[in-house]
CSV table of C-alpha atoms and ligand atoms in Angstrom, one decimal:
chain,number,residue,atom,x,y,z
A,1,MET,CA,-17.6,8.3,83.4
A,2,PRO,CA,-20.9,10.0,82.7
A,3,LYS,CA,-22.1,11.1,86.3
A,4,TYR,CA,-25.6,9.8,86.0
A,5,LYS,CA,-26.7,6.2,84.4
A,6,ASN,CA,-30.1,6.8,83.3
A,7,VAL,CA,-30.5,11.1,82.2
A,8,LEU,CA,-34.0,11.5,81.5
A,9,VAL,CA,-34.6,13.8,78.5
A,10,ILE,CA,-38.0,15.9,77.9
A,11,GLY,CA,-38.6,18.2,74.9
A,12,SER,CA,-35.3,16.5,73.1
A,13,ARG,CA,-37.1,17.1,69.6
A,14,GLY,CA,-37.6,20.6,70.2
A,15,LEU,CA,-34.6,23.7,69.2
A,16,LEU,CA,-32.3,22.9,72.3
A,17,GLY,CA,-33.4,19.7,73.2
A,18,THR,CA,-31.8,18.8,69.8
A,19,ALA,CA,-28.9,20.2,70.9
A,20,VAL,CA,-29.0,19.4,74.8
A,21,THR,CA,-29.6,15.4,73.7
A,22,ARG,CA,-25.7,15.6,71.6
A,23,VAL,CA,-23.6,16.9,73.6
A,24,LEU,CA,-25.2,14.2,76.2
A,25,SER,CA,-24.7,11.7,73.8
A,26,ASP,CA,-21.5,12.8,73.0
A,27,ARG,CA,-20.6,12.5,76.4
A,28,ARG,CA,-21.7,8.5,76.6
A,29,TYR,CA,-24.7,9.4,78.4
A,30,ARG,CA,-26.9,7.0,78.5
A,31,LEU,CA,-30.5,8.8,77.8
A,32,ILE,CA,-33.7,7.7,78.2
A,33,LEU,CA,-36.4,9.8,75.4
A,34,PRO,CA,-39.9,9.5,75.1
A,35,GLU,CA,-42.0,10.6,72.6
A,36,ASN,CA,-44.7,13.8,74.2
A,37,GLU,CA,-47.7,10.9,74.0
A,38,ASP,CA,-45.5,8.5,76.4
A,39,MET,CA,-44.7,11.6,78.3
A,40,ASP,CA,-46.5,14.7,78.8
A,41,VAL,CA,-45.7,16.9,81.8
A,42,THR,CA,-48.7,18.2,82.2
A,43,ASP,CA,-50.2,14.5,83.0
A,44,GLN,CA,-49.2,13.8,86.2
A,45,GLU,CA,-50.5,10.2,86.5
A,46,GLN,CA,-48.6,9.4,83.6
A,47,VAL,CA,-45.4,11.4,83.9
A,48,LEU,CA,-45.3,9.0,87.3
A,49,GLU,CA,-46.5,6.1,85.6
A,50,PHE,CA,-43.1,6.9,83.6
A,51,LEU,CA,-41.0,8.2,86.4
A,52,ARG,CA,-41.5,4.3,87.7
A,53,HIS,CA,-40.9,2.5,85.1
A,54,HIS,CA,-37.7,3.7,84.0
A,55,TRP,CA,-36.2,5.3,87.7
A,56,PRO,CA,-34.2,7.9,85.9
A,57,ASP,CA,-31.4,9.3,88.0
A,58,LEU,CA,-32.0,13.2,86.1
A,59,ILE,CA,-34.2,14.8,84.4
A,60,VAL,CA,-33.5,17.6,82.1
A,61,ASN,CA,-37.3,19.9,80.7
A,62,CYS,CA,-36.4,21.3,77.6
A,63,SER,CA,-40.3,20.8,76.8
A,64,GLY,CA,-42.1,24.5,76.5
A,65,VAL,CA,-44.2,26.5,74.4
A,66,THR,CA,-42.3,29.4,73.0
A,67,ASP,CA,-44.4,31.2,70.3
A,68,ILE,CA,-45.6,34.3,72.6
A,69,GLU,CA,-48.7,34.7,70.8
A,70,GLU,CA,-49.8,31.3,71.8
A,71,ASN,CA,-49.2,31.6,75.2
A,72,GLU,CA,-51.1,35.3,74.8
A,73,ASP,CA,-54.3,33.6,74.5
A,74,GLU,CA,-56.3,33.0,77.7
A,75,LYS,CA,-58.9,30.9,76.3
A,76,ASP,CA,-55.8,28.3,75.2
A,77,ILE,CA,-54.9,26.8,78.9
A,78,TRP,CA,-52.4,24.5,77.3
A,79,PRO,CA,-49.0,26.7,77.1
A,80,GLU,CA,-49.9,28.1,80.6
A,81,LEU,CA,-50.1,23.4,81.6
A,82,VAL,CA,-47.0,23.1,79.6
A,83,ASN,CA,-45.2,26.4,81.1
A,84,ARG,CA,-46.4,26.2,84.7
A,85,TYR,CA,-47.5,23.5,85.7
A,86,GLY,CA,-45.3,21.4,83.9
A,87,PRO,CA,-42.4,22.0,85.2
A,88,LEU,CA,-44.3,21.8,89.0
A,89,VAL,CA,-45.2,18.1,88.5
A,90,LEU,CA,-41.3,16.7,87.7
A,91,ALA,CA,-40.2,19.3,90.3
A,92,GLY,CA,-42.3,17.8,92.6
A,93,PHE,CA,-41.1,14.3,91.7
A,94,CYS,CA,-37.8,15.1,91.8
A,95,THR,CA,-38.0,16.0,94.9
A,96,ASP,CA,-39.3,12.9,96.1
A,97,LEU,CA,-37.4,10.4,94.2
A,98,GLY,CA,-34.1,12.9,96.0
A,99,ILE,CA,-32.7,13.3,92.4
A,100,PRO,CA,-31.4,16.2,90.0
A,101,LEU,CA,-33.9,18.6,87.6
A,102,VAL,CA,-32.4,21.3,85.3
A,103,HIS,CA,-35.3,23.6,84.0
A,104,PHE,CA,-34.1,26.3,81.1
A,105,SER,CA,-36.1,29.7,81.8
A,106,SER,CA,-36.1,32.9,79.7
A,107,SER,CA,-35.1,36.7,79.5
A,108,PHE,CA,-38.8,37.3,79.1
A,109,VAL,CA,-39.4,37.0,83.1
A,110,PHE,CA,-37.8,40.8,82.9
A,111,ASP,CA,-39.6,43.8,81.7
A,112,GLY,CA,-36.8,45.2,79.9
A,113,GLU,CA,-36.8,48.4,81.2
A,114,LYS,CA,-33.3,48.0,82.8
A,115,SER,CA,-30.4,49.8,80.6
A,116,GLY,CA,-27.5,46.8,81.2
A,117,PRO,CA,-28.0,42.8,81.6
A,118,TYR,CA,-29.7,41.4,83.8
A,119,THR,CA,-28.5,39.4,86.2
A,120,GLU,CA,-29.7,36.4,88.6
A,121,ASP,CA,-30.7,38.9,91.0
A,122,ASP,CA,-32.7,41.0,89.4
A,123,PRO,CA,-36.4,40.3,90.9
A,124,PRO,CA,-38.9,38.8,87.8
A,125,SER,CA,-41.2,41.6,86.2
A,126,PRO,CA,-43.1,39.9,83.4
A,127,VAL,CA,-45.0,41.9,80.5
A,128,ASN,CA,-46.6,38.8,78.9
A,129,ARG,CA,-48.0,35.7,79.8
A,130,TYR,CA,-45.5,33.2,78.2
A,131,GLY,CA,-42.8,35.5,80.6
A,132,LEU,CA,-45.1,35.5,84.2
A,133,PHE,CA,-45.4,31.3,83.0
A,134,LYS,CA,-41.8,31.5,83.0
A,135,ALA,CA,-40.6,33.5,86.3
A,136,GLU,CA,-43.8,31.2,88.2
A,137,ALA,CA,-42.3,28.2,86.9
A,138,ASP,CA,-38.9,29.3,88.4
A,139,GLU,CA,-39.9,30.1,91.4
A,140,ALA,CA,-41.9,27.3,92.4
A,141,VAL,CA,-38.9,24.8,90.6
A,142,LEU,CA,-36.5,26.5,92.7
A,143,SER,CA,-38.3,27.0,96.3
A,144,GLU,CA,-39.6,22.8,95.6
A,145,CYS,CA,-36.8,20.8,94.3
A,146,PRO,CA,-33.8,21.6,96.4
A,147,ARG,CA,-31.6,19.8,93.2
A,148,ALA,CA,-33.5,22.2,90.8
A,149,LEU,CA,-30.7,23.8,88.5
A,150,VAL,CA,-32.5,26.8,86.6
A,151,VAL,CA,-30.9,27.9,83.3
A,152,ARG,CA,-32.3,30.8,81.6
A,153,THR,CA,-31.3,31.5,78.5
A,154,SER,CA,-32.5,34.4,75.4
A,155,CYS,CA,-33.4,34.3,71.5
A,156,LEU,CA,-32.3,30.5,71.2
A,157,PHE,CA,-30.5,29.5,66.6
A,158,GLY,CA,-29.6,26.0,65.8
A,159,PRO,CA,-30.3,23.0,64.4
A,160,GLY,CA,-33.8,21.6,64.2
A,161,ARG,CA,-36.3,23.6,64.7
A,162,THR,CA,-37.7,26.9,63.4
A,163,ASN,CA,-35.9,30.0,64.8
A,164,TYR,CA,-35.6,33.6,63.9
A,165,ALA,CA,-32.2,33.5,62.4
A,166,SER,CA,-33.4,29.9,60.5
A,167,LEU,CA,-36.6,32.0,59.7
A,168,VAL,CA,-34.8,34.9,58.4
A,169,ALA,CA,-32.7,32.2,55.3
A,170,ARG,CA,-35.7,30.9,54.6
A,171,LYS,CA,-38.0,34.1,54.2
A,172,ALA,CA,-34.8,35.9,51.9
A,173,GLN,CA,-34.5,33.0,50.4
A,174,VAL,CA,-38.3,32.6,49.2
A,175,GLY,CA,-38.7,36.5,48.8
A,176,GLU,CA,-40.8,37.3,51.9
A,177,PRO,CA,-40.2,40.4,53.7
A,178,ILE,CA,-38.2,39.8,57.2
A,179,GLU,CA,-39.5,42.0,59.5
A,180,ALA,CA,-37.0,43.0,62.0
A,181,PRO,CA,-37.8,45.2,65.4
A,182,PRO,CA,-34.2,47.3,65.5
A,183,ASP,CA,-35.7,48.6,69.5
A,184,VAL,CA,-35.2,44.8,70.4
A,185,VAL,CA,-31.8,43.7,72.0
A,186,VAL,CA,-30.7,40.2,72.6
A,187,SER,CA,-28.1,38.1,74.3
A,188,ALA,CA,-28.6,35.5,70.5
A,189,THR,CA,-27.6,32.2,72.1
A,190,TYR,CA,-26.2,29.0,70.1
A,191,THR,CA,-28.5,26.2,71.4
A,192,PHE,CA,-24.8,24.0,70.9
A,193,ASP,CA,-23.0,26.7,73.1
A,194,LEU,CA,-25.9,26.5,76.1
A,195,ALA,CA,-26.1,22.5,76.3
A,196,GLU,CA,-22.3,22.1,76.7
A,197,VAL,CA,-21.9,24.4,79.2
A,198,THR,CA,-25.5,23.3,80.9
A,199,ALA,CA,-23.8,19.6,80.3
A,200,ASP,CA,-20.9,21.2,82.7
A,201,LEU,CA,-22.8,22.4,85.2
A,202,ILE,CA,-24.6,19.3,85.2
A,203,GLU,CA,-21.6,17.6,86.2
A,204,SER,CA,-20.3,20.2,88.6
A,205,GLY,CA,-23.2,19.7,90.7
A,206,ALA,CA,-24.5,23.0,90.1
A,207,THR,CA,-27.8,24.0,91.6
A,208,GLY,CA,-30.3,27.1,92.3
A,209,LEU,CA,-30.4,29.7,89.5
A,210,TYR,CA,-28.2,30.5,86.3
A,211,HIS,CA,-27.9,32.7,83.2
A,212,VAL,CA,-26.4,31.0,79.7
A,213,VAL,CA,-25.9,33.2,76.8
A,214,ASN,CA,-23.4,33.6,73.9
A,215,ALA,CA,-21.9,37.6,74.7
A,216,GLY,CA,-22.1,40.2,73.4
A,217,SER,CA,-25.9,41.7,72.4
A,218,VAL,CA,-27.7,43.1,68.9
A,219,SER,CA,-30.9,43.5,68.0
A,220,TYR,CA,-33.3,41.6,66.1
A,221,TYR,CA,-33.1,43.9,63.0
A,222,ASP,CA,-28.9,43.7,63.2
A,223,LEU,CA,-29.0,39.3,64.0
A,224,ALA,CA,-31.8,39.7,60.8
A,225,ALA,CA,-29.1,41.6,58.7
A,226,ARG,CA,-26.8,39.6,59.6
A,227,VAL,CA,-27.7,36.3,59.4
A,228,LEU,CA,-28.5,37.8,55.7
A,229,GLU,CA,-25.1,39.0,55.5
A,230,LEU,CA,-23.5,36.0,56.8
A,231,VAL,CA,-25.7,33.3,54.4
A,232,GLY,CA,-25.7,35.6,51.0
A,233,LEU,CA,-28.8,36.8,50.1
A,234,GLU,CA,-30.1,40.3,49.6
A,235,GLY,CA,-33.7,39.8,51.7
A,236,GLU,CA,-36.6,42.4,52.5
A,237,LEU,CA,-35.8,44.0,55.4
A,238,VAL,CA,-38.3,45.6,57.2
A,239,PRO,CA,-37.6,47.8,60.8
A,240,VAL,CA,-40.7,47.2,62.4
A,241,PRO,CA,-40.9,49.2,66.0
A,242,ALA,CA,-41.5,46.1,69.1
A,243,GLU,CA,-45.6,46.7,69.1
A,244,ILE,CA,-46.2,45.9,65.3
A,245,PHE,CA,-44.0,42.9,64.9
A,246,ARG,CA,-46.1,40.7,68.0
A,247,LYS,CA,-49.4,41.7,69.7
A,248,ALA,CA,-48.3,40.4,72.5
A,249,LYS,CA,-46.1,43.2,75.0
A,250,THR,CA,-42.1,42.7,74.0
A,251,PRO,CA,-39.3,43.5,76.7
A,252,LEU,CA,-37.0,46.0,74.8
A,253,ASN,CA,-33.9,44.3,76.8
A,254,LEU,CA,-34.2,40.5,76.9
A,255,VAL,CA,-29.9,40.7,77.7
A,256,LEU,CA,-28.3,38.6,80.1
A,257,SER,CA,-25.7,38.8,82.0
A,258,THR,CA,-23.6,35.7,82.5
A,259,ALA,CA,-20.9,37.5,85.9
A,260,LYS,CA,-22.4,34.6,88.0
A,261,ILE,CA,-21.5,32.1,86.1
A,262,GLU,CA,-17.9,33.4,85.3
A,263,ARG,CA,-17.6,33.6,88.8
A,264,ASP,CA,-18.7,30.5,90.5
A,265,PHE,CA,-17.4,28.0,87.3
A,266,GLY,CA,-14.9,30.1,85.8
A,267,VAL,CA,-17.3,29.6,82.6
A,268,ALA,CA,-16.7,32.7,79.2
A,269,MET,CA,-19.1,32.1,76.9
A,270,ARG,CA,-17.9,33.2,73.2
A,271,HIS,CA,-19.4,36.0,71.4
A,272,TRP,CA,-22.9,35.6,69.4
A,273,ASP,CA,-21.5,36.2,66.5
A,274,GLU,CA,-18.4,33.7,65.9
A,275,ALA,CA,-21.2,31.2,67.3
A,276,LEU,CA,-23.9,32.3,64.5
A,277,GLN,CA,-21.1,31.6,61.9
A,278,GLU,CA,-20.7,27.8,62.8
A,279,TYR,CA,-24.3,27.9,62.6
A,280,VAL,CA,-24.6,29.0,59.1
A,281,ARG,CA,-21.3,27.1,58.2
A,282,ASP,CA,-22.7,23.6,59.5
A,283,TYR,CA,-26.6,23.6,59.6
A,284,LEU,CA,-28.1,26.3,57.9
A,285,HIS,CA,-27.4,26.2,54.6
A,286,SER,CA,-27.6,23.0,54.4
A,287,ASP,CA,-30.7,21.8,57.5
A,288,ILE,CA,-32.6,25.4,55.2
A,289,LEU,CA,-31.0,26.6,52.4
A,290,LEU,CA,-30.6,23.5,50.4
A,291,SER,CA,-33.6,21.8,51.5
A,292,ASP,CA,-36.6,21.7,49.2
A,293,ASP,CA,-38.7,22.6,51.6
A,294,ILE,CA,-38.7,26.3,51.6
A,295,THR,CA,-42.0,27.8,50.8
A,296,GLU,CA,-44.0,26.8,53.8
A,297,ALA,CA,-42.2,29.4,56.7
A,298,GLU,CA,-43.1,28.0,60.0
A,299,ALA,CA,-43.4,30.1,63.1
A,300,ALA,CA,-40.5,30.7,65.1
A,301,GLY,CA,-40.7,30.6,68.8
A,302,GLU,CA,-39.5,32.9,71.0
B,401,LIG,N1,-36.6,29.5,71.9
B,401,LIG,C1,-36.0,30.4,72.4
B,401,LIG,O1,-35.0,31.4,71.9
B,401,LIG,C2,-35.6,30.1,73.7
B,401,LIG,C3,-35.3,31.0,74.6
B,401,LIG,C4,-35.0,31.0,76.5
B,401,LIG,C5,-35.5,30.2,76.7
B,401,LIG,N2,-36.2,28.7,76.2
B,401,LIG,C6,-36.7,28.3,76.9
B,401,LIG,O2,-36.2,26.9,76.4
B,401,LIG,C7,-37.1,25.7,76.1
B,401,LIG,C8,-37.2,25.0,75.2
B,401,LIG,O3,-37.4,25.6,73.9
B,401,LIG,P1,-36.7,25.3,72.6
B,401,LIG,O4,-36.8,26.7,71.9
B,401,LIG,O5,-36.1,24.4,72.8
B,401,LIG,O6,-38.7,25.0,72.4
B,401,LIG,P2,-39.1,24.0,71.2
B,401,LIG,O7,-38.5,24.3,69.9
B,401,LIG,O8,-41.1,24.6,71.0
B,401,LIG,O9,-39.1,22.5,71.7
B,401,LIG,C9,-40.3,22.5,72.7
B,401,LIG,C10,-40.8,20.6,72.8
B,401,LIG,O10,-41.1,20.2,74.1
B,401,LIG,C11,-41.7,19.3,73.9
B,401,LIG,N3,-43.2,19.7,74.2
B,401,LIG,C12,-44.3,20.7,74.7
B,401,LIG,N4,-45.6,20.1,75.2
B,401,LIG,C13,-45.1,19.0,76.0
B,401,LIG,C14,-45.5,18.5,76.7
B,401,LIG,N5,-46.9,18.8,77.0
B,401,LIG,N6,-45.4,17.4,77.1
B,401,LIG,C15,-43.7,16.9,76.5
B,401,LIG,N7,-42.9,17.2,75.8
B,401,LIG,C16,-43.8,18.7,75.2
B,401,LIG,C17,-42.3,19.6,72.3
B,401,LIG,O11,-42.8,19.0,71.2
B,401,LIG,P3,-43.2,18.8,69.9
B,401,LIG,O12,-42.6,17.9,69.4
B,401,LIG,O13,-44.7,17.9,70.1
B,401,LIG,O14,-43.4,20.2,69.2
B,401,LIG,C18,-40.7,20.2,72.1
B,401,LIG,O15,-40.0,18.9,71.6
B,401,LIG,C19,-38.3,26.4,76.6
B,401,LIG,O16,-38.1,26.1,78.5
B,401,LIG,C20,-37.7,27.8,77.0
B,401,LIG,O17,-39.3,28.5,77.7
B,401,LIG,C21,-36.4,29.3,75.1
């Protein structure tokens, strides 16, 4: 029996939202999946109107603007509204209604100076505007909403939207050079693994802050090389340092520790490479490599 009757998933057509929606629907949850124009998290009035109409008993917020450069543009207030203000609006309503809020955050809240994986106890120290908005949203959501669960993750790959792994495959296929920094190390994470653990956490009634990523760590360069190997394409892999890869400052260490979910819930995440093999086998070949629409490589998010 599903634990909740009416689950509102915001951003359900995004990279993570695609997996969250599929996992919750497989677990027989009744889902409310609004179009952005019907439920814009930056529009307080509209959110209230929507909630009054649908009365969800759980909100899962998969919305976000994950393009780091877009967040960096000070003249564009949209990323700040979605990443920082939107979660606060949702936290306020969830508190008033007494319902749980699940919100997602990022390893970009850290400066990357630490030598090992970041834990939930490490204080945020963002070095770019995306990281700042995410860190401020985490703090606001956790302090405003007693039933909030904030799940931090890193470098997602999965079906539904362009991501770093799919971008590498597409670029190799159309013969474009693939820029990859060897000096930036991430916790590459499969959206379905993250969605399954998030659903388990929801069903356990977890609240507070948890890091959820696949095991192991890898540089963008080695990740790109492994994608090329798995899809069987040559690809022109160009090693570029972090400061060339992005105009916005990129933390060199984006690796998260999962010791807390292991300790509190006995969750053991599988290695990113095993998960990547599954993604390539089940989705990347058919979604990207067999697709006709391969000439335009969209920008991947973080
Ligand atoms: N991607 C990563 O590697 C990564 C890593 C760590 C953390 N995260 C976090 O995971 C969450 C989901 O990211 P993602 O990669 O799935 O992003 P995504 O693929 O860009 O999806 C974001 C979704 O949010 C929707 N959205 C944007 N603005 C909205 C608004 N004002 N109101 C309602 N919905 C709105 C988007 O709609 P459209 O369909 O119109 O675009 C899209 O469906 C974010 O909190 C992000 O910070 C992502």
